Coordinates of C-alpha atoms in Angstrom, one line a residue:
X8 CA -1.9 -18.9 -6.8
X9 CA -2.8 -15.4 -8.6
X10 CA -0.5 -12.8 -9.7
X11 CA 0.1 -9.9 -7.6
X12 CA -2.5 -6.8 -7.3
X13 CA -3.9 -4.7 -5.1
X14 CA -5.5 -5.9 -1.9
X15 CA -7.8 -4.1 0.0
X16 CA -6.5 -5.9 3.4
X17 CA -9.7 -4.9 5.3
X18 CA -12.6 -6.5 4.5
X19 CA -15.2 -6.2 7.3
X20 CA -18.6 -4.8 7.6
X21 CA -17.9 -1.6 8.1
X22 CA -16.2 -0.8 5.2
X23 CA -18.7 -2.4 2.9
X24 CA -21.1 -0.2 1.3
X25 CA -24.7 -2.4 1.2
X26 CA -27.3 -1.0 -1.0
X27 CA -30.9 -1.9 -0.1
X28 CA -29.7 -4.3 2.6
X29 CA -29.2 -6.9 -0.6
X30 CA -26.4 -5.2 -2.7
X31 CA -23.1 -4.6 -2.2
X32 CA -22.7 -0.8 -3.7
X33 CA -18.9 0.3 -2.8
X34 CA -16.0 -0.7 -0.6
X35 CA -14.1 2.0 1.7
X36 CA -11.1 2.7 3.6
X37 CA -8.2 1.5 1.9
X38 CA -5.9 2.9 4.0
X39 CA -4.1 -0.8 5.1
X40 CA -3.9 -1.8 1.1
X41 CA -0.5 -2.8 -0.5
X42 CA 0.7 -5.0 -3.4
X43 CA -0.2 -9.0 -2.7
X44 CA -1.9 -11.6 -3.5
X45 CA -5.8 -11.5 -4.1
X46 CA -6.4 -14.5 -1.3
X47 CA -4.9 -12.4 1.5
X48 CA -8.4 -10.4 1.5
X49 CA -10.3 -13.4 1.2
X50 CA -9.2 -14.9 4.8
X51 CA -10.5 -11.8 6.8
X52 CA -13.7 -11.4 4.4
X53 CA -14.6 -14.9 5.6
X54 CA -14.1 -14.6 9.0
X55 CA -15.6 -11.0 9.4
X56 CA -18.4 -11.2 6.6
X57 CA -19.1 -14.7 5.4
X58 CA -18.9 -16.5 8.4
X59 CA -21.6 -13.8 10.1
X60 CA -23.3 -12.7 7.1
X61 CA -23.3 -16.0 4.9
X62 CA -26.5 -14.7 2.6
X63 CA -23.5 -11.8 1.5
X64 CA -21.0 -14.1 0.0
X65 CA -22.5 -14.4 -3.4
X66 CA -23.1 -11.2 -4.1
X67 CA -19.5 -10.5 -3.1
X68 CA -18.3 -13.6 -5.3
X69 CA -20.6 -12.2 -8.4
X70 CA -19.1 -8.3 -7.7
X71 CA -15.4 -9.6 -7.4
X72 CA -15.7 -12.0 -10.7
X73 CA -17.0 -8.5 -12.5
X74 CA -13.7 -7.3 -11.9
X75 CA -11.4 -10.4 -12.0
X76 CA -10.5 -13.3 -12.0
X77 CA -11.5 -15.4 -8.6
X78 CA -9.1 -17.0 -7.1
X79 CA -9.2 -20.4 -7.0
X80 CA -9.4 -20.1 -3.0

């Protein structure tokens, strides 16, 4: 679907940086990223953020689109 880049490869709330309980300020630990596809870190974003946190998945959809393309997931 997208070309190859870097993916983070652990999305989860602990490695989320949340500003003011609303923004999304910084992402950490990339100790587990390789080379990929961009919709690898989207299935454990979903499982591990979305689908307990739905009220973050815009703001991580606006902050992603500021540096790239979305994938069309």
């Amino acid at each position: 679907m997208d070309g190859p880049c870097v993916v983070h490869m652990d999305f989860r709330p602990g490695n989320i940086l949340v500003l003011n309980e609303s923004k999304i300020s910084g992402l950490i630990d990339f100790e587990s990223a390789h080379g990929g596809p961009s919709e690898i870190d989207f299935t454990k974003i979903k499982q591990y953020v979305w689908d307990v946190y739905p009220e973050t998945k815009e703001e991580v959809i606006l902050g992603y689109k500021s540096i790239r393309t979305l994938p069309n997931l």
